[in-house]
Amino acid sequence: MKIFLLSGFLGSGKTTSVIKIGRYFKNKGYSVSVLVNDVGDVGVDGQVISENGLESKEMPRGCICCTLRYALEANIALVQAQYDPDILLIEPTGVAFPQRIKEEIEKMDFGPEVSMGSIISILDGSKFDVIMKRSKDSIVKQTKDAGIILLNKKDLIEPGKLSGITATIKEMNPDARLFSLSLKEEDGLFLNMMDMLEAELQGVIPHSRVKSGKEQDSFDVLSEGSCTVGEDDDFDHFNVSSYAESYDINSSLDKETATNLALDVMRSIKSGVVRLNPAFLGHLKMFLQTEAVSLRVSVTSFRDDPEVELISTNGAEKNKFTVFAAVTDIARDELADIVEGSVFARSGGLGIST
């Protein structure tokens, strides 16, 4: 089993990367599992990854760097024992430092058949200037140990700024291979990156047969104990607070109603966050699953309008609405009030409950 870490600040495109990379390897015949970590009590990304046909396991409640000693080794061992994949993609939270995770994994005894691949660091090119101004030291720390750096959202970078951004990245990590692209597309640069990753799979023989009854299964969400945040925890470096909650929808929603509800709630949450921090960074995201539609909505900074992604239904639990918020410079209690107030104020008559 080859393990790849995909790191990057909140909203950089880690989940999109995991899905694209996982699907690529799956189409090449490799079996792929995903371990995803959210900083909230309830995960969203694992649901989205599972809906895209990849086996995923969530580690919610805190940063993976903090919960390493309690959960990471057990979860990797469980993936290995239950699915024995060719490839394990680990998506840490956006406030994690991947080198710390890699060092901890290398101390664990999974046998000679398990090895570490490259750290893939993902940067949001569209907000690179704001992120570097806000958290330069932490972004450099996230990026300096990567073997591959993926400058995402190239299509949103202002003309004339790309060369300056790439020069800054090369100063941060001159030894990494840098790819500037948009993960919304699958162009030659993405395929070149995948060729590099596949070259690391020497000795890993892709599964040639479909695993009966397991290929489309997703892991159950693991309920971890609370994470004690210490003085040196990664949250402190980014000053990020988070809140997440999952709701039951006790009425039928058609596609249009569900989409409008999700967008209305997201706009309200963003508005509340902007009132407290007009230049916030982070990630606001939600996953809504009904009989009629499965969709994800996200916002990654004060600059963004809500972006809706329709997802093909894959048997996930219906009539669930999960909201996740992780943003800079807002207290958790204030963030919780914004989320709860936005959900319940805009869901009248839908029977939403926690």
Short mmCIF file of C-alpha atoms in Angstrom, two decimals:
data_model
loop_
_atom_site.label_atom_id
_atom_site.label_comp_id
_atom_site.label_asym_id
_atom_site.label_seq_id
_atom_site.Cartn_x
_atom_site.Cartn_y
_atom_site.Cartn_z
CA MET A 1 0.00 0.00 0.00
CA LYS A 2 1.40 3.38 -1.04
CA ILE A 3 0.33 6.38 1.05
CA PHE A 4 0.07 9.86 -0.44
CA LEU A 5 -0.60 12.97 1.67
CA LEU A 6 -2.53 15.83 0.05
CA SER A 7 -2.09 19.01 2.07
CA GLY A 8 -3.20 22.61 1.65
CA PHE A 9 -4.95 25.44 3.45
CA LEU A 10 -8.73 25.44 3.83
CA GLY A 11 -10.47 25.79 0.48
CA SER A 12 -7.41 25.15 -1.70
CA GLY A 13 -9.03 22.21 -3.50
CA LYS A 14 -7.87 19.15 -1.55
CA THR A 15 -11.14 17.23 -1.85
CA THR A 16 -11.35 17.90 -5.59
CA SER A 17 -7.74 16.69 -5.89
CA VAL A 18 -8.49 13.52 -3.93
CA ILE A 19 -11.47 12.72 -6.15
CA LYS A 20 -9.61 13.36 -9.43
CA ILE A 21 -6.48 11.48 -8.36
CA GLY A 22 -8.50 8.63 -6.87
CA ARG A 23 -10.64 8.24 -9.98
CA TYR A 24 -7.58 8.33 -12.23
CA PHE A 25 -5.86 5.53 -10.33
CA LYS A 26 -9.09 3.56 -10.11
CA ASN A 27 -9.52 3.77 -13.88
CA LYS A 28 -5.96 2.43 -14.22
CA GLY A 29 -6.92 -0.64 -12.22
CA TYR A 30 -5.59 0.31 -8.79
CA SER A 31 -7.77 0.00 -5.70
CA VAL A 32 -7.97 3.28 -3.77
CA SER A 33 -9.10 4.21 -0.27
CA VAL A 34 -9.28 7.67 1.28
CA LEU A 35 -8.76 8.85 4.85
CA VAL A 36 -10.12 12.37 5.31
CA ASN A 37 -9.88 14.60 8.35
CA ASP A 38 -12.11 17.59 9.11
CA VAL A 39 -11.63 20.01 11.99
CA GLY A 40 -15.33 19.91 12.84
CA ASP A 41 -17.36 17.40 14.85
CA VAL A 42 -19.20 16.36 11.66
CA GLY A 43 -17.46 15.67 8.37
CA VAL A 44 -18.62 16.79 4.93
CA ASP A 45 -15.83 15.80 2.57
CA GLY A 46 -16.07 12.07 3.30
CA GLN A 47 -19.69 12.10 2.13
CA VAL A 48 -18.72 13.88 -1.10
CA ILE A 49 -15.81 11.51 -1.75
CA SER A 50 -18.00 8.45 -1.15
CA GLU A 51 -20.64 9.85 -3.49
CA ASN A 52 -17.94 9.93 -6.15
CA GLY A 53 -17.40 6.17 -5.87
CA LEU A 54 -14.29 6.07 -3.67
CA GLU A 55 -13.98 4.23 -0.36
CA SER A 56 -13.56 6.90 2.31
CA LYS A 57 -13.18 7.04 6.07
CA GLU A 58 -13.56 10.23 8.09
CA MET A 59 -11.64 11.35 11.15
CA PRO A 60 -13.64 14.34 12.42
CA ARG A 61 -13.21 16.33 15.63
CA GLY A 62 -9.93 18.11 15.40
CA CYS A 63 -6.79 18.31 13.36
CA ILE A 64 -5.15 15.04 12.38
CA CYS A 65 -1.83 16.35 13.75
CA CYS A 66 -3.43 16.60 17.18
CA THR A 67 -5.24 13.26 17.06
CA LEU A 68 -2.33 11.31 15.55
CA ARG A 69 -1.40 9.40 18.66
CA TYR A 70 -5.01 8.36 19.31
CA ALA A 71 -6.50 7.57 15.93
CA LEU A 72 -4.31 7.76 12.86
CA GLU A 73 -2.45 4.49 13.31
CA ALA A 74 -5.66 2.62 14.14
CA ASN A 75 -7.43 4.03 11.11
CA ILE A 76 -4.62 3.20 8.69
CA ALA A 77 -4.48 -0.32 10.13
CA LEU A 78 -8.24 -0.67 9.71
CA VAL A 79 -8.06 0.44 6.07
CA GLN A 80 -5.23 -2.00 5.47
CA ALA A 81 -7.02 -4.92 7.12
CA GLN A 82 -10.50 -4.31 5.71
CA TYR A 83 -9.72 -3.17 2.17
CA ASP A 84 -6.00 -3.73 1.57
CA PRO A 85 -5.91 -0.99 -1.11
CA ASP A 86 -3.06 -0.39 -3.50
CA ILE A 87 -3.21 3.32 -2.67
CA LEU A 88 -4.29 5.26 0.42
CA LEU A 89 -4.89 8.97 -0.07
CA ILE A 90 -4.84 10.97 3.17
CA GLU A 91 -6.50 14.39 3.14
CA PRO A 92 -5.57 16.22 6.36
CA THR A 93 -7.44 19.29 7.50
CA GLY A 94 -6.34 22.60 6.03
CA VAL A 95 -4.54 23.60 9.24
CA ALA A 96 -2.31 20.51 9.35
CA PHE A 97 1.42 20.39 8.62
CA PRO A 98 2.04 17.32 6.43
CA GLN A 99 5.66 16.69 7.39
CA ARG A 100 4.57 16.01 10.98
CA ILE A 101 2.01 13.51 9.72
CA LYS A 102 4.54 11.80 7.45
CA GLU A 103 7.06 11.47 10.28
CA GLU A 104 4.45 9.91 12.56
CA ILE A 105 3.34 7.43 9.90
CA GLU A 106 6.93 6.40 9.23
CA LYS A 107 7.27 5.51 12.93
CA MET A 108 4.30 3.14 12.69
CA ASP A 109 4.88 -0.54 11.96
CA PHE A 110 2.60 -1.60 9.10
CA GLY A 111 5.11 -3.96 7.51
CA PRO A 112 7.25 -3.68 4.38
CA GLU A 113 4.21 -3.66 2.08
CA VAL A 114 3.29 -0.13 3.27
CA SER A 115 5.37 2.87 2.20
CA MET A 116 5.08 6.65 1.93
CA GLY A 117 4.76 8.42 -1.40
CA SER A 118 5.14 12.13 -2.08
CA ILE A 119 3.55 14.91 -0.12
CA ILE A 120 1.35 16.85 -2.52
CA SER A 121 0.85 20.47 -1.46
CA ILE A 122 -2.10 22.34 -2.99
CA LEU A 123 -2.18 26.15 -3.14
CA ASP A 124 -5.12 28.34 -4.17
CA GLY A 125 -3.74 30.61 -6.89
CA SER A 126 -6.82 32.83 -6.91
CA LYS A 127 -6.24 33.91 -3.28
CA PHE A 128 -2.50 33.40 -3.06
CA ASP A 129 -1.75 37.04 -2.22
CA VAL A 130 -4.34 37.19 0.57
CA ILE A 131 -3.34 33.84 2.06
CA MET A 132 0.37 34.72 2.05
CA LYS A 133 -0.32 38.11 3.65
CA ARG A 134 -2.47 36.48 6.34
CA SER A 135 -0.51 33.29 7.11
CA LYS A 136 2.79 33.34 5.23
CA ASP A 137 4.89 31.45 7.78
CA SER A 138 2.33 28.64 8.10
CA ILE A 139 1.80 28.34 4.33
CA VAL A 140 5.57 28.09 3.84
CA LYS A 141 5.70 25.40 6.52
CA GLN A 142 2.90 23.47 4.80
CA THR A 143 4.66 23.68 1.44
CA LYS A 144 8.39 23.40 2.02
CA ASP A 145 8.48 19.60 2.44
CA ALA A 146 6.26 18.73 -0.53
CA GLY A 147 7.58 16.69 -3.42
CA ILE A 148 4.83 17.99 -5.70
CA ILE A 149 3.20 21.42 -5.50
CA LEU A 150 -0.09 21.95 -7.26
CA LEU A 151 -0.98 25.61 -7.88
CA ASN A 152 -4.72 25.29 -8.29
CA LYS A 153 -7.34 27.62 -9.85
CA LYS A 154 -4.96 28.89 -12.50
CA ASP A 155 -8.01 29.98 -14.50
CA LEU A 156 -8.85 32.50 -11.76
CA ILE A 157 -5.39 34.07 -11.46
CA GLU A 158 -5.27 37.63 -12.76
CA PRO A 159 -3.27 38.01 -16.00
CA GLY A 160 0.35 38.89 -15.35
CA LYS A 161 0.42 37.51 -11.80
CA LEU A 162 1.19 33.86 -12.53
CA SER A 163 4.93 34.30 -13.04
CA GLY A 164 5.29 36.19 -9.75
CA ILE A 165 3.31 33.55 -7.85
CA THR A 166 5.33 30.67 -9.27
CA ALA A 167 8.58 32.49 -8.45
CA THR A 168 7.44 32.89 -4.84
CA ILE A 169 6.51 29.21 -4.63
CA LYS A 170 9.91 28.16 -5.99
CA GLU A 171 11.57 30.27 -3.30
CA MET A 172 9.49 28.40 -0.71
CA ASN A 173 10.45 24.99 -2.10
CA PRO A 174 12.96 24.99 -4.96
CA ASP A 175 13.19 21.18 -5.08
CA ALA A 176 9.51 20.38 -5.63
CA ARG A 177 7.92 19.77 -9.02
CA LEU A 178 5.42 22.59 -9.61
CA PHE A 179 2.23 22.20 -11.65
CA SER A 180 0.04 25.24 -12.37
CA LEU A 181 -3.44 24.16 -13.45
CA SER A 182 -7.15 24.16 -12.75
CA LEU A 183 -8.49 20.99 -11.18
CA LYS A 184 -11.79 21.62 -12.94
CA GLU A 185 -10.05 20.48 -16.11
CA GLU A 186 -8.06 17.37 -16.94
CA ASP A 187 -5.38 18.72 -19.22
CA GLY A 188 -1.89 17.60 -20.08
CA LEU A 189 -0.39 19.06 -16.91
CA PHE A 190 -2.69 16.99 -14.73
CA LEU A 191 -1.77 13.86 -16.69
CA ASN A 192 1.93 14.71 -16.34
CA MET A 193 1.48 14.98 -12.58
CA MET A 194 -0.28 11.63 -12.50
CA ASP A 195 2.56 10.05 -14.48
CA MET A 196 4.92 11.25 -11.73
CA LEU A 197 2.74 9.76 -9.01
CA GLU A 198 2.32 6.48 -10.85
CA ALA A 199 6.11 6.22 -11.21
CA GLU A 200 6.23 6.03 -7.40
CA LEU A 201 4.11 2.86 -7.46
CA GLN A 202 6.93 0.53 -8.41
CA GLY A 203 6.21 -2.86 -6.93
CA VAL A 204 2.52 -2.06 -6.42
CA ILE A 205 0.53 -4.38 -8.67
CA PRO A 206 -2.91 -2.94 -9.50
CA HIS A 207 -5.90 -5.07 -8.64
CA SER A 208 -7.22 -6.50 -11.88
CA ARG A 209 -10.54 -7.63 -10.50
CA VAL A 210 -13.45 -5.79 -8.90
CA LYS A 211 -13.74 -6.54 -5.21
CA SER A 212 -17.07 -8.26 -4.95
CA GLY A 213 -19.50 -6.31 -2.83
CA LYS A 214 -16.90 -3.80 -1.68
CA GLU A 215 -15.88 -1.61 -4.57
CA GLN A 216 -18.58 1.00 -4.05
CA ASP A 217 -18.88 0.68 -0.27
CA SER A 218 -17.92 3.58 1.99
CA PHE A 219 -16.57 3.35 5.50
CA ASP A 220 -18.76 4.28 8.43
CA VAL A 221 -17.80 7.58 10.05
CA LEU A 222 -15.66 6.92 13.10
CA SER A 223 -16.68 8.81 16.23
CA GLU A 224 -13.44 9.94 17.82
CA GLY A 225 -12.94 11.28 21.30
CA SER A 226 -12.54 15.02 21.67
CA CYS A 227 -9.18 16.42 20.68
CA THR A 228 -7.31 18.40 23.29
CA VAL A 229 -5.80 21.42 21.58
CA GLY A 230 -2.40 22.21 23.02
CA GLU A 231 -0.31 25.34 22.83
CA ASP A 232 1.59 24.09 19.80
CA ASP A 233 -1.44 22.78 17.90
CA ASP A 234 -1.79 23.81 14.29
CA PHE A 235 -5.03 25.73 14.94
CA ASP A 236 -2.98 28.34 16.79
CA HIS A 237 -0.74 28.98 13.79
CA PHE A 238 -3.70 29.87 11.55
CA ASN A 239 -6.10 31.21 14.24
CA VAL A 240 -8.92 29.12 12.77
CA SER A 241 -12.15 28.25 14.58
CA SER A 242 -14.57 25.62 13.32
CA TYR A 243 -18.14 24.47 13.79
CA ALA A 244 -20.13 21.72 12.09
CA GLU A 245 -23.55 20.15 12.48
CA SER A 246 -25.71 17.61 10.66
CA TYR A 247 -29.47 18.01 10.35
CA ASP A 248 -32.36 15.71 9.41
CA ILE A 249 -34.84 17.00 6.81
CA ASN A 250 -38.29 15.66 7.63
CA SER A 251 -40.02 16.58 4.39
CA SER A 252 -39.61 15.93 0.67
CA LEU A 253 -37.51 18.39 -1.33
CA ASP A 254 -37.33 18.53 -5.09
CA LYS A 255 -34.10 19.52 -6.82
CA GLU A 256 -34.96 23.21 -7.19
CA THR A 257 -36.15 23.61 -3.59
CA ALA A 258 -33.12 21.78 -2.20
CA THR A 259 -30.70 23.87 -4.26
CA ASN A 260 -32.37 27.14 -3.30
CA LEU A 261 -32.36 26.14 0.37
CA ALA A 262 -28.64 25.31 0.32
CA LEU A 263 -27.75 28.54 -1.48
CA ASP A 264 -29.93 30.64 0.82
CA VAL A 265 -28.36 29.14 3.94
CA MET A 266 -24.84 29.53 2.54
CA ARG A 267 -25.36 33.17 1.62
CA SER A 268 -26.69 33.84 5.11
CA ILE A 269 -23.72 32.12 6.78
CA LYS A 270 -21.26 34.01 4.60
CA SER A 271 -22.99 37.30 5.36
CA GLY A 272 -22.81 36.61 9.10
CA VAL A 273 -19.11 35.71 8.88
CA VAL A 274 -18.31 38.82 6.82
CA ARG A 275 -19.98 41.02 9.43
CA LEU A 276 -17.50 39.76 12.02
CA ASN A 277 -14.48 39.42 9.73
CA PRO A 278 -14.82 41.27 6.40
CA ALA A 279 -11.66 39.65 5.00
CA PHE A 280 -12.09 36.09 6.31
CA LEU A 281 -10.29 33.07 4.89
CA GLY A 282 -11.22 29.45 5.41
CA HIS A 283 -13.94 27.16 4.15
CA LEU A 284 -17.72 27.23 4.39
CA LYS A 285 -19.23 24.07 2.94
CA MET A 286 -22.37 22.00 3.07
CA PHE A 287 -23.62 18.70 1.75
CA LEU A 288 -27.34 18.16 1.12
CA GLN A 289 -28.73 14.74 0.21
CA THR A 290 -32.40 14.17 -0.69
CA GLU A 291 -34.29 11.62 -2.77
CA ALA A 292 -34.13 14.04 -5.69
CA VAL A 293 -30.64 15.54 -5.52
CA SER A 294 -27.24 15.31 -3.91
CA LEU A 295 -25.21 18.52 -3.88
CA ARG A 296 -22.27 20.31 -2.30
CA VAL A 297 -22.01 24.07 -1.81
CA SER A 298 -18.80 25.84 -0.84
CA VAL A 299 -17.27 29.26 -0.21
CA THR A 300 -13.55 29.68 0.51
CA SER A 301 -13.19 33.40 1.29
CA PHE A 302 -14.90 36.77 1.49
CA ARG A 303 -14.31 37.11 -2.27
CA ASP A 304 -16.33 34.07 -3.31
CA ASP A 305 -19.91 33.55 -4.34
CA PRO A 306 -21.38 30.16 -3.33
CA GLU A 307 -20.43 27.41 -5.78
CA VAL A 308 -22.84 24.50 -6.27
CA GLU A 309 -21.65 21.05 -7.33
CA LEU A 310 -24.23 18.41 -8.20
CA ILE A 311 -23.11 14.90 -7.25
CA SER A 312 -24.40 11.60 -8.55
CA THR A 313 -26.31 9.73 -5.87
CA ASN A 314 -24.54 6.63 -4.57
CA GLY A 315 -26.78 5.29 -1.83
CA ALA A 316 -25.86 7.70 0.94
CA GLU A 317 -28.34 8.42 3.72
CA LYS A 318 -31.17 10.55 2.34
CA ASN A 319 -32.62 13.78 3.71
CA LYS A 320 -29.44 14.85 5.51
CA PHE A 321 -28.07 18.38 5.56
CA THR A 322 -24.51 18.82 6.86
CA VAL A 323 -22.95 22.25 7.37
CA PHE A 324 -19.28 22.91 8.10
CA ALA A 325 -17.53 26.23 8.79
CA ALA A 326 -13.84 26.80 9.50
CA VAL A 327 -12.70 30.42 9.27
CA THR A 328 -10.04 32.78 10.54
CA ASP A 329 -10.37 35.24 13.41
CA ILE A 330 -13.89 34.44 14.61
CA ALA A 331 -14.66 32.78 17.94
CA ARG A 332 -16.22 29.32 17.78
CA ASP A 333 -19.31 30.36 19.76
CA GLU A 334 -19.97 33.20 17.33
CA LEU A 335 -19.49 30.85 14.39
CA ALA A 336 -21.95 28.35 15.90
CA ASP A 337 -24.55 31.09 16.36
CA ILE A 338 -24.18 32.13 12.72
CA VAL A 339 -24.59 28.57 11.40
CA GLU A 340 -27.50 27.60 13.66
CA GLY A 341 -29.30 30.89 13.11
CA SER A 342 -28.92 30.69 9.33
CA VAL A 343 -30.16 27.09 9.12
CA PHE A 344 -33.23 27.43 11.29
CA ALA A 345 -34.22 30.89 10.05
CA ARG A 346 -34.31 29.68 6.45
CA SER A 347 -35.78 26.22 6.81
CA GLY A 348 -39.29 27.06 7.97
CA GLY A 349 -41.78 24.31 7.14
CA LEU A 350 -39.10 21.80 6.18
CA GLY A 351 -38.93 20.11 9.57
CA ILE A 352 -35.16 20.41 9.96
CA SER A 353 -33.82 19.00 13.22
CA THR A 354 -30.45 18.04 14.63
#
